[in-house]
Coordinates of C-alpha atoms in Angstrom, one line a residue:
Chain Q
M230 CA -39.1 -4.9 -2.0
D231 CA -38.2 -3.2 -5.3
L232 CA -34.7 -4.3 -6.2
T233 CA -34.2 -1.5 -8.6
F234 CA -34.7 1.1 -5.8
I235 CA -32.0 -0.4 -3.5
V236 CA -29.5 -0.7 -6.4
V237 CA -30.1 3.1 -7.1
L238 CA -29.5 3.8 -3.3
V239 CA -26.4 1.6 -3.5
I240 CA -25.0 3.5 -6.4
V241 CA -25.7 7.0 -5.0
L242 CA -24.1 5.9 -1.6
A243 CA -21.2 4.3 -3.4
I244 CA -20.5 7.5 -5.3
F245 CA -20.5 9.4 -2.0
F246 CA -18.2 6.8 -0.5
D247 CA -15.9 7.5 -3.5
F248 CA -16.0 11.3 -2.8
T249 CA -15.1 10.7 1.0
N250 CA -12.3 8.2 -0.2
G251 CA -11.0 11.1 -2.3
F252 CA -10.7 13.7 0.3
H253 CA -9.7 11.2 2.9
D254 CA -6.7 10.3 1.0
T255 CA -5.5 13.6 -0.5
A256 CA -3.2 13.9 2.4
N257 CA -1.3 10.7 1.5
A258 CA 0.2 12.4 -1.6
M259 CA 0.0 16.1 -0.9
A260 CA 0.5 16.6 2.9
T261 CA 4.3 16.8 2.6
P262 CA 4.6 19.2 -0.4
I263 CA 2.0 21.5 1.1
A264 CA 4.0 21.4 4.5
T265 CA 7.3 22.2 2.9
G266 CA 5.9 24.8 0.6
A267 CA 6.8 23.0 -2.6
L268 CA 3.2 23.4 -3.9
R269 CA 0.7 25.9 -2.7
P270 CA -2.2 24.1 -1.0
R271 CA -4.8 24.8 -3.8
V272 CA -2.4 24.0 -6.5
A273 CA -1.5 20.7 -4.7
V274 CA -5.0 19.5 -4.3
A275 CA -5.7 20.5 -8.0
V276 CA -2.7 18.4 -9.1
A277 CA -3.9 15.5 -7.0
A278 CA -7.5 15.7 -8.3
V279 CA -6.3 15.7 -12.0
L280 CA -3.9 12.7 -11.3
N281 CA -6.8 11.0 -9.5
L282 CA -9.1 11.6 -12.5
A283 CA -6.6 10.4 -15.0
G284 CA -5.7 7.2 -12.8
A285 CA -9.3 6.3 -12.6
F286 CA -9.6 6.1 -16.5
L287 CA -6.2 4.4 -16.8
S288 CA -7.3 1.4 -14.8
T289 CA -10.7 -0.1 -15.2
T290 CA -10.4 -3.7 -14.6
V291 CA -12.6 -4.3 -11.5
A292 CA -12.1 -7.1 -9.0
S293 CA -14.6 -9.9 -9.3
T294 CA -15.3 -10.2 -5.7
I295 CA -16.4 -7.2 -3.7
S296 CA -14.6 -8.0 -0.4
G297 CA -11.4 -9.7 -2.0
G298 CA -12.2 -13.2 -0.4
I299 CA -13.0 -11.9 3.2
I300 CA -16.6 -12.8 2.8
K301 CA -17.2 -16.2 1.2
E302 CA -19.1 -14.9 -1.8
G303 CA -20.3 -16.7 -4.9
P304 CA -21.2 -20.4 -5.6
G305 CA -21.0 -22.4 -2.4
G306 CA -20.9 -19.2 -0.2
V307 CA -23.3 -16.5 0.8
D308 CA -25.1 -14.2 -1.5
I309 CA -24.3 -10.7 -1.1
T310 CA -27.5 -8.7 -1.5
P311 CA -27.7 -5.1 -2.6
A312 CA -29.2 -4.3 0.8
M313 CA -26.1 -5.7 2.5
I314 CA -23.9 -3.7 0.2
F315 CA -25.9 -0.7 1.2
A316 CA -25.5 -1.3 5.0
G317 CA -21.8 -1.9 4.4
L318 CA -21.4 1.4 2.5
I319 CA -23.2 3.2 5.3
G320 CA -20.7 1.8 7.8
A321 CA -17.7 2.7 5.6
V322 CA -19.0 6.4 4.9
V323 CA -19.7 7.0 8.5
W324 CA -16.4 5.8 9.6
N325 CA -14.6 7.8 7.0
L326 CA -16.3 10.9 8.1
V327 CA -15.6 10.2 11.8
T328 CA -11.9 9.7 11.3
W329 CA -11.9 12.8 9.0
L330 CA -13.5 14.8 11.8
R331 CA -10.7 13.7 14.1
G332 CA -8.0 14.3 11.4
L333 CA -6.9 10.8 11.4
P334 CA -5.7 9.0 8.3
S335 CA -7.2 5.6 8.1
S336 CA -7.7 3.2 5.3
S337 CA -10.8 3.6 3.3
S338 CA -10.8 0.1 1.9
H339 CA -10.7 -1.3 5.5
A340 CA -13.6 0.8 6.2
L341 CA -15.3 -0.7 3.3
F342 CA -14.3 -4.2 4.2
G343 CA -15.4 -3.6 7.9
G344 CA -18.9 -2.4 6.8
L345 CA -19.4 -5.3 4.5
I346 CA -18.3 -7.8 7.1
G347 CA -20.7 -6.4 9.7
A348 CA -23.5 -6.5 7.3
A349 CA -22.7 -10.1 6.2
L350 CA -22.4 -11.2 9.9
V351 CA -25.9 -10.1 10.6
G352 CA -27.4 -10.9 7.2
A353 CA -25.7 -14.2 6.5
G354 CA -24.4 -15.5 9.9
L355 CA -21.0 -16.1 11.4
G356 CA -20.0 -18.6 8.9
S357 CA -20.0 -16.1 6.0
V358 CA -16.8 -14.3 7.0
D359 CA -13.4 -15.9 6.5
F360 CA -11.4 -14.7 9.5
G361 CA -8.2 -16.2 8.4
V362 CA -8.4 -13.9 5.3
V363 CA -9.2 -10.9 7.6
L364 CA -6.0 -11.7 9.5
S365 CA -3.8 -12.1 6.5
K366 CA -5.2 -9.2 4.4
V367 CA -6.2 -6.6 7.0
V368 CA -4.5 -7.2 10.4
F369 CA -0.9 -8.3 9.5
P370 CA -0.6 -5.8 6.6
A371 CA -1.6 -3.0 9.1
L372 CA 1.4 -3.9 11.3
L373 CA 3.9 -4.5 8.4
A374 CA 2.9 -1.6 6.1
P375 CA 4.2 1.3 8.4
L376 CA 7.2 -0.9 9.3
V377 CA 8.3 -1.3 5.7
A378 CA 7.5 2.2 4.7
G379 CA 9.0 3.5 7.9
V380 CA 12.5 1.7 7.3
A381 CA 12.3 2.9 3.7
G382 CA 11.6 6.5 4.5
F383 CA 14.3 6.5 7.3
V384 CA 17.0 5.0 5.1
A385 CA 16.2 7.4 2.2
T386 CA 16.2 10.4 4.5
R387 CA 19.5 9.5 6.1
L388 CA 21.1 8.9 2.6
A389 CA 19.7 12.2 1.3
Y390 CA 21.0 14.2 4.2
R391 CA 24.3 12.3 4.2
I392 CA 24.9 12.9 0.5
T393 CA 24.0 16.5 0.5
R394 CA 25.9 17.3 3.7
R395 CA 28.6 20.0 3.3
P396 CA 30.2 20.8 6.7
V397 CA 31.7 24.1 5.6
E398 CA 29.5 25.8 2.9
K399 CA 25.8 26.3 2.8
N400 CA 23.7 23.2 1.9
R401 CA 21.9 23.3 -1.2
R402 CA 18.8 21.3 -0.6
A403 CA 16.1 23.5 -2.2
G404 CA 16.1 21.1 -5.2
F405 CA 14.3 18.5 -3.1
R406 CA 11.2 20.7 -3.3
V407 CA 11.1 20.3 -7.1
G408 CA 11.8 16.5 -6.8
Q409 CA 8.9 16.3 -4.2
I410 CA 6.4 17.5 -6.7
F411 CA 7.1 14.5 -8.9
T412 CA 7.2 11.9 -6.1
S413 CA 4.0 13.1 -4.7
S414 CA 2.4 13.1 -8.1
M415 CA 3.4 9.5 -8.5
V416 CA 1.5 8.8 -5.2
A417 CA -1.5 10.6 -6.5
L418 CA -1.7 8.7 -9.7
A419 CA -1.2 5.4 -8.1
H420 CA -4.1 6.3 -5.6
G421 CA -6.4 7.1 -8.7
T422 CA -5.7 3.7 -10.4
N423 CA -6.4 1.8 -7.2
D424 CA -9.1 3.5 -5.3
A425 CA -11.6 4.7 -8.0
Q426 CA -11.5 1.0 -9.2
K427 CA -12.8 0.0 -5.9
T428 CA -16.1 1.9 -6.1
M429 CA -16.5 0.9 -9.7
G430 CA -16.3 -2.7 -8.5
V431 CA -19.0 -2.0 -5.9
I432 CA -21.3 -0.4 -8.2
T433 CA -20.7 -3.0 -10.9
L434 CA -21.4 -5.8 -8.4
A435 CA -24.5 -4.2 -7.2
L436 CA -25.8 -4.0 -10.8
I437 CA -24.9 -7.6 -11.3
A438 CA -26.7 -8.6 -8.1
G439 CA -29.7 -6.6 -9.2
G440 CA -29.7 -8.4 -12.5
F441 CA -28.9 -5.4 -14.7
L442 CA -25.6 -6.8 -15.9
R443 CA -24.3 -10.3 -16.7
T444 CA -22.0 -12.1 -14.4
G445 CA -18.4 -11.0 -15.0
S446 CA -19.1 -8.0 -17.1
A447 CA -16.9 -4.9 -17.2
P448 CA -18.1 -1.6 -15.5
P449 CA -20.3 0.4 -17.9
F450 CA -18.7 3.6 -19.2
W451 CA -21.2 6.0 -17.1
V452 CA -19.9 4.2 -13.9
I453 CA -16.2 4.8 -14.9
I454 CA -17.0 8.6 -15.6
I455 CA -19.0 9.0 -12.4
C456 CA -16.6 7.3 -10.2
A457 CA -13.6 9.2 -11.7
C458 CA -15.4 12.5 -11.2
A459 CA -16.4 11.7 -7.7
I460 CA -12.9 10.8 -6.5
A461 CA -11.5 13.9 -8.3
A462 CA -14.1 16.2 -6.7
G463 CA -13.3 14.6 -3.2
T464 CA -9.5 14.9 -3.8
Y465 CA -10.0 18.6 -4.7
T466 CA -12.2 19.4 -1.7
G467 CA -9.0 18.3 0.2
G468 CA -9.3 16.8 3.8
W469 CA -7.4 19.6 5.3
R470 CA -7.7 18.2 8.8
I471 CA -6.0 15.0 7.7
I472 CA -3.4 17.1 5.5
Q473 CA -2.6 18.9 8.9
T474 CA -2.0 15.8 10.8
L475 CA 0.2 14.2 8.2
G476 CA 1.9 17.6 7.3
G477 CA 2.7 19.0 10.5
G478 CA 1.0 17.0 13.3
L479 CA 3.4 13.9 13.2
T480 CA 6.6 15.7 12.6
D481 CA 8.0 19.0 11.3
I482 CA 8.9 18.2 7.7
K483 CA 11.6 19.6 5.7
A484 CA 11.8 19.4 1.8
T485 CA 14.5 16.6 2.0
Q486 CA 12.3 14.6 4.3
G487 CA 9.2 15.3 2.1
F488 CA 11.0 14.2 -0.9
S489 CA 12.3 10.9 0.8
A490 CA 9.0 10.2 2.4
E491 CA 7.0 10.4 -0.8
A492 CA 9.6 8.4 -2.7
A493 CA 9.3 5.7 0.0
T494 CA 5.6 5.7 -0.2
A495 CA 5.6 5.6 -4.0
A496 CA 8.1 2.8 -4.1
T497 CA 6.4 0.8 -1.3
V498 CA 2.9 1.1 -2.8
L499 CA 4.1 0.0 -6.2
A500 CA 6.2 -2.7 -4.9
S501 CA 3.3 -4.1 -2.8
S502 CA 0.8 -3.9 -5.6
H503 CA 3.1 -5.7 -8.1
L504 CA 4.7 -8.2 -6.1
G505 CA 1.7 -9.8 -4.5
F506 CA 1.6 -8.5 -0.8
A507 CA -1.2 -5.7 -0.7
L508 CA -0.5 -2.8 1.6
S509 CA -2.8 0.1 2.4
T510 CA -1.7 3.4 0.9
T511 CA -2.7 5.3 3.9
Q512 CA -0.7 3.3 6.3
V513 CA 2.4 3.3 4.0
A514 CA 2.2 7.1 3.7
S515 CA 2.0 7.5 7.5
G516 CA 4.8 5.0 7.9
S517 CA 7.2 6.7 5.6
I518 CA 6.4 10.2 7.1
I519 CA 7.4 8.9 10.6
G520 CA 10.5 7.2 9.0
A521 CA 11.5 10.4 7.4
G522 CA 10.9 12.3 10.7
L523 CA 13.2 9.9 12.5
G524 CA 15.7 10.0 9.7
R525 CA 16.7 13.8 10.1
R526 CA 18.9 14.6 13.1
G527 CA 17.1 16.8 15.5
G528 CA 13.8 15.7 14.0
S529 CA 11.2 14.5 16.5
I530 CA 8.1 12.6 16.2
Q531 CA 4.9 13.4 18.1
W532 CA 4.3 9.8 19.4
G533 CA 0.9 10.9 20.9
T534 CA -0.4 11.6 17.4
A535 CA 1.2 8.6 15.9
G536 CA -0.4 6.4 18.6
K537 CA -3.8 7.8 17.9
I538 CA -3.4 7.2 14.2
V539 CA -2.4 3.5 14.9
I540 CA -5.3 3.1 17.1
A541 CA -7.6 4.3 14.4
W542 CA -6.2 1.8 12.0
F543 CA -7.1 -1.0 14.3
I544 CA -10.6 0.1 15.2
T545 CA -11.4 1.0 11.6
L546 CA -12.6 -2.6 10.7
P547 CA -14.6 -3.3 13.9
A548 CA -16.1 0.1 14.1
A549 CA -17.2 0.1 10.4
A550 CA -18.4 -3.5 10.9
A551 CA -20.5 -2.4 13.9
V552 CA -22.2 0.4 12.0
G553 CA -22.8 -2.1 9.1
A554 CA -24.2 -4.6 11.3
V555 CA -26.8 -2.2 12.9
C556 CA -27.7 -1.0 9.4
E557 CA -28.3 -4.6 8.3
L558 CA -30.4 -5.4 11.3
I559 CA -32.5 -2.3 10.6
A560 CA -32.8 -3.2 6.9
Q561 CA -34.5 -6.6 7.9
F562 CA -37.6 -4.7 8.7
G563 CA -38.3 -4.4 5.0
V564 CA -39.2 -1.0 3.4
V565 CA -39.7 0.7 6.6
G566 CA -36.2 -0.4 7.9
L567 CA -34.7 0.8 4.6
A568 CA -36.3 4.2 5.0
L569 CA -35.2 4.3 8.5
E570 CA -31.6 3.3 7.4
V571 CA -31.5 6.1 4.9
V572 CA -32.8 8.8 7.3
L573 CA -30.3 7.7 9.9
G574 CA -27.5 7.6 7.6
L575 CA -28.3 11.0 6.2
G576 CA -28.6 12.4 9.7
V577 CA -25.3 11.2 10.8
I578 CA -23.6 12.5 7.7
V579 CA -25.2 16.0 8.1
G580 CA -24.5 15.8 11.8
I581 CA -20.8 15.3 11.3
F582 CA -20.7 18.1 8.7
V583 CA -22.4 20.5 11.2
I584 CA -19.9 19.5 14.0
S585 CA -17.1 20.0 11.6
R586 CA -18.2 23.5 10.9
R587 CA -18.6 24.4 14.4
R588 CA -15.1 23.5 15.4
P589 CA -12.5 24.9 15.3
G590 CA -13.6 27.7 13.1
S591 CA -17.1 29.0 12.8
S592 CA -17.4 28.3 9.0
N593 CA -16.1 26.0 6.6
A594 CA -14.2 28.6 4.7
L595 CA -12.6 29.8 7.9
E596 CA -11.6 26.2 8.7
V597 CA -10.0 25.8 5.3
D598 CA -8.2 29.0 5.8
V599 CA -6.9 28.2 9.2
A600 CA -5.7 24.8 7.9
M601 CA -4.1 26.3 4.9
N602 CA -2.3 28.8 7.1
S603 CA -1.1 26.2 9.7
V604 CA 0.6 24.0 7.1
R605 CA 2.7 26.8 5.6
T606 CA 6.4 27.0 6.0
R607 CA 8.0 29.2 8.5
S608 CA 9.0 31.9 6.0
E609 CA 5.7 31.9 4.4
R610 CA 4.0 32.4 7.8
R611 CA 6.4 35.3 8.5
D612 CA 5.5 36.8 5.1
A613 CA 1.8 36.2 5.7
E614 CA 2.0 38.0 9.0
K615 CA 3.9 40.9 7.6
K616 CA 1.5 41.3 4.8
R617 CA -1.4 41.1 7.1
S618 CA 0.1 43.9 9.5
E619 CA 0.7 46.0 6.4
E620 CA -2.9 45.5 5.3
I621 CA -4.1 46.6 8.7
L622 CA -1.9 49.6 8.6
A623 CA -3.2 50.3 5.1
T624 CA -6.8 50.0 6.3
R625 CA -6.2 52.4 9.2
R626 CA -4.7 54.9 6.8
R627 CA -7.6 54.5 4.3
L628 CA -10.1 54.9 7.2
S629 CA -8.4 57.9 8.6
D630 CA -8.2 59.3 4.9
E631 CA -11.9 59.0 4.7
S632 CA -12.6 60.7 7.9
S633 CA -10.2 63.5 6.9
L634 CA -13.3 65.7 6.6
F635 CA -12.0 67.8 9.5
G636 CA -8.4 67.6 8.5
Y637 CA -7.6 64.4 10.4
G638 CA -5.2 61.9 8.9
Q639 CA -3.6 64.2 6.3
D640 CA -0.3 64.0 7.9
V641 CA -0.6 60.0 8.1
R642 CA 0.0 59.9 4.3
Chain K
M29 CA -1.6 -18.0 6.1
I30 CA 0.7 -15.1 5.6
D31 CA 3.1 -15.1 2.6
W32 CA 6.4 -14.1 4.3
G33 CA 8.4 -14.7 1.2
A34 CA 6.4 -12.1 -0.9
F35 CA 6.5 -9.7 2.2
I36 CA 10.4 -10.0 2.3
V37 CA 10.5 -9.3 -1.4
V38 CA 8.2 -6.4 -1.1
A39 CA 10.2 -5.0 1.9
V40 CA 13.7 -5.4 0.1
V41 CA 12.4 -3.9 -3.2
S42 CA 10.6 -0.9 -1.6
I43 CA 13.6 -0.1 0.6
G44 CA 16.2 -0.6 -2.1
S45 CA 14.3 1.4 -4.8
A46 CA 13.4 4.2 -2.5
A47 CA 17.0 4.5 -1.4
A48 CA 18.3 4.4 -5.0
I49 CA 16.0 7.0 -6.3
V50 CA 16.7 9.3 -3.3
A51 CA 20.3 8.8 -3.4
L52 CA 20.6 9.5 -7.2
F53 CA 18.6 12.8 -6.7
A54 CA 20.6 13.7 -3.7
C55 CA 23.9 13.1 -5.7
G56 CA 22.6 15.3 -8.5
L57 CA 22.0 18.1 -6.1
R58 CA 25.3 17.7 -4.4
L59 CA 27.1 17.7 -7.7
L60 CA 25.4 20.9 -8.7
A61 CA 26.5 22.5 -5.5
V62 CA 30.2 21.8 -6.3
E63 CA 32.2 25.2 -6.3
P64 CA 33.6 26.5 -8.5
R65 CA 31.2 25.2 -10.9
R66 CA 32.6 22.8 -13.5
G67 CA 31.0 21.5 -16.7
A68 CA 31.8 18.0 -16.0
M69 CA 30.4 18.0 -12.5
S70 CA 27.1 19.6 -13.7
A71 CA 26.9 17.1 -16.6
L72 CA 27.3 14.4 -14.1
A73 CA 24.5 15.8 -11.9
Y74 CA 22.1 15.9 -14.9
V75 CA 23.1 12.2 -15.6
C76 CA 21.8 11.5 -12.0
F77 CA 18.7 13.4 -12.5
A78 CA 18.0 11.6 -15.7
V79 CA 18.5 8.2 -14.3
A80 CA 16.2 9.1 -11.3
A81 CA 13.6 10.3 -13.8
L82 CA 14.0 7.0 -15.7
G83 CA 13.2 5.2 -12.3
A84 CA 10.1 7.4 -11.9
L85 CA 9.0 6.6 -15.5
Y86 CA 9.3 3.0 -14.7
G87 CA 7.0 3.6 -11.8
V88 CA 4.4 5.2 -14.1
Y89 CA 4.8 2.2 -16.5
L90 CA 4.0 -0.1 -13.5
I91 CA 0.9 2.2 -12.4
I92 CA -0.7 2.1 -15.9
P93 CA -1.9 -1.4 -16.5
S94 CA -2.6 -1.0 -20.2
L95 CA 1.2 -0.5 -20.8
H96 CA 2.1 -3.9 -19.6
P97 CA 0.5 -7.5 -19.7
A98 CA -1.1 -8.4 -16.5

């Protein structure tokens, strides 16, 4: 089979994965400022997109292994073929879209690892996957990330409320909204430096596997530009469903909590990536929001939603692996298999988009509008309602003015 | 298999730095809310904000790899 063709397919799919990664993770940084009204939804996603774009250019040293040691690659291990990477990417993209459809924040990198594991298990046998590394790099961090972030968010929120407490006079906590813009921006920037890099790595390794680049070479400049643009575009599209879950579905977030939660997220992500214990940004963000929710007196957590999120974390890897395995199985039928794989993958992606448009709104524009309305603050909602009723009144007046041919509606003005 | 030492360091640093930044910012806000407004209090509040901002800048320094040797 023509290797060039598969490499092109891998690059296209990797860019699409980067895009889904972007809109899947907008919520990590921007759910809380949108929920508390610190930033307008469109402004928030625009800020996140710009910071992701900048972040992608700031950090371009890609990993030398595609799976970070989960699959025994390289000399003495298995050879990861571009076809395997393609199957793995389909698994990752499909699972990212499914969790987005359900509004569940799940780790995009775990989905990618899962897809690759599935493909490697089918393509290279059981011995190709190092399950010890799976346990220490995926399963334990998934348990510990929300714990650390949760405690950090809880302590920070408690402190913030305690320090700004004024028993007699009115509390002045509006300033936390301003602070929130900065802490959220930090999270968005950190995301850009981490996640765009992952896709650059996948594309670079596919190019190396296809013999277009020498082993150990840095990503070409066009790869950097495309990855940066894809993740920024994805971020700007905004995964409103996930923003809704993190911004309002878990707990009712106030500005003080939002500031504390994002500070906890930023601190945990930075500490974990610089002190050698990698944690998933998505899981950290969810954990600190839960911590912040528990930290406010009178705050409550929707444990049903939290439970669903945790379940999604733990099935992300096996689910993506199952899809990746099926794709690799199909791919073993040569060119026909590959064509079938492409058709099936496209079918699933289009299918999910169709479903997403059907529910809850009838159109995407409406869905975005509904999501944006539902994450507004209480006062904003009240204002919006007032404005809407005024508009209706004005429309009625206008209509009656226009029908004033027989003298009707003159007195209304 | 799992590096508990690194994990504990990460946990302590995360919780500590998040608490420190948030506490500083909250102190700044609280000092600005002191009535009647006095210059000294406001100045102290801005010192709090400045230190919190320095913490954030350190975070940016950590995020951008070209600023520090890997």
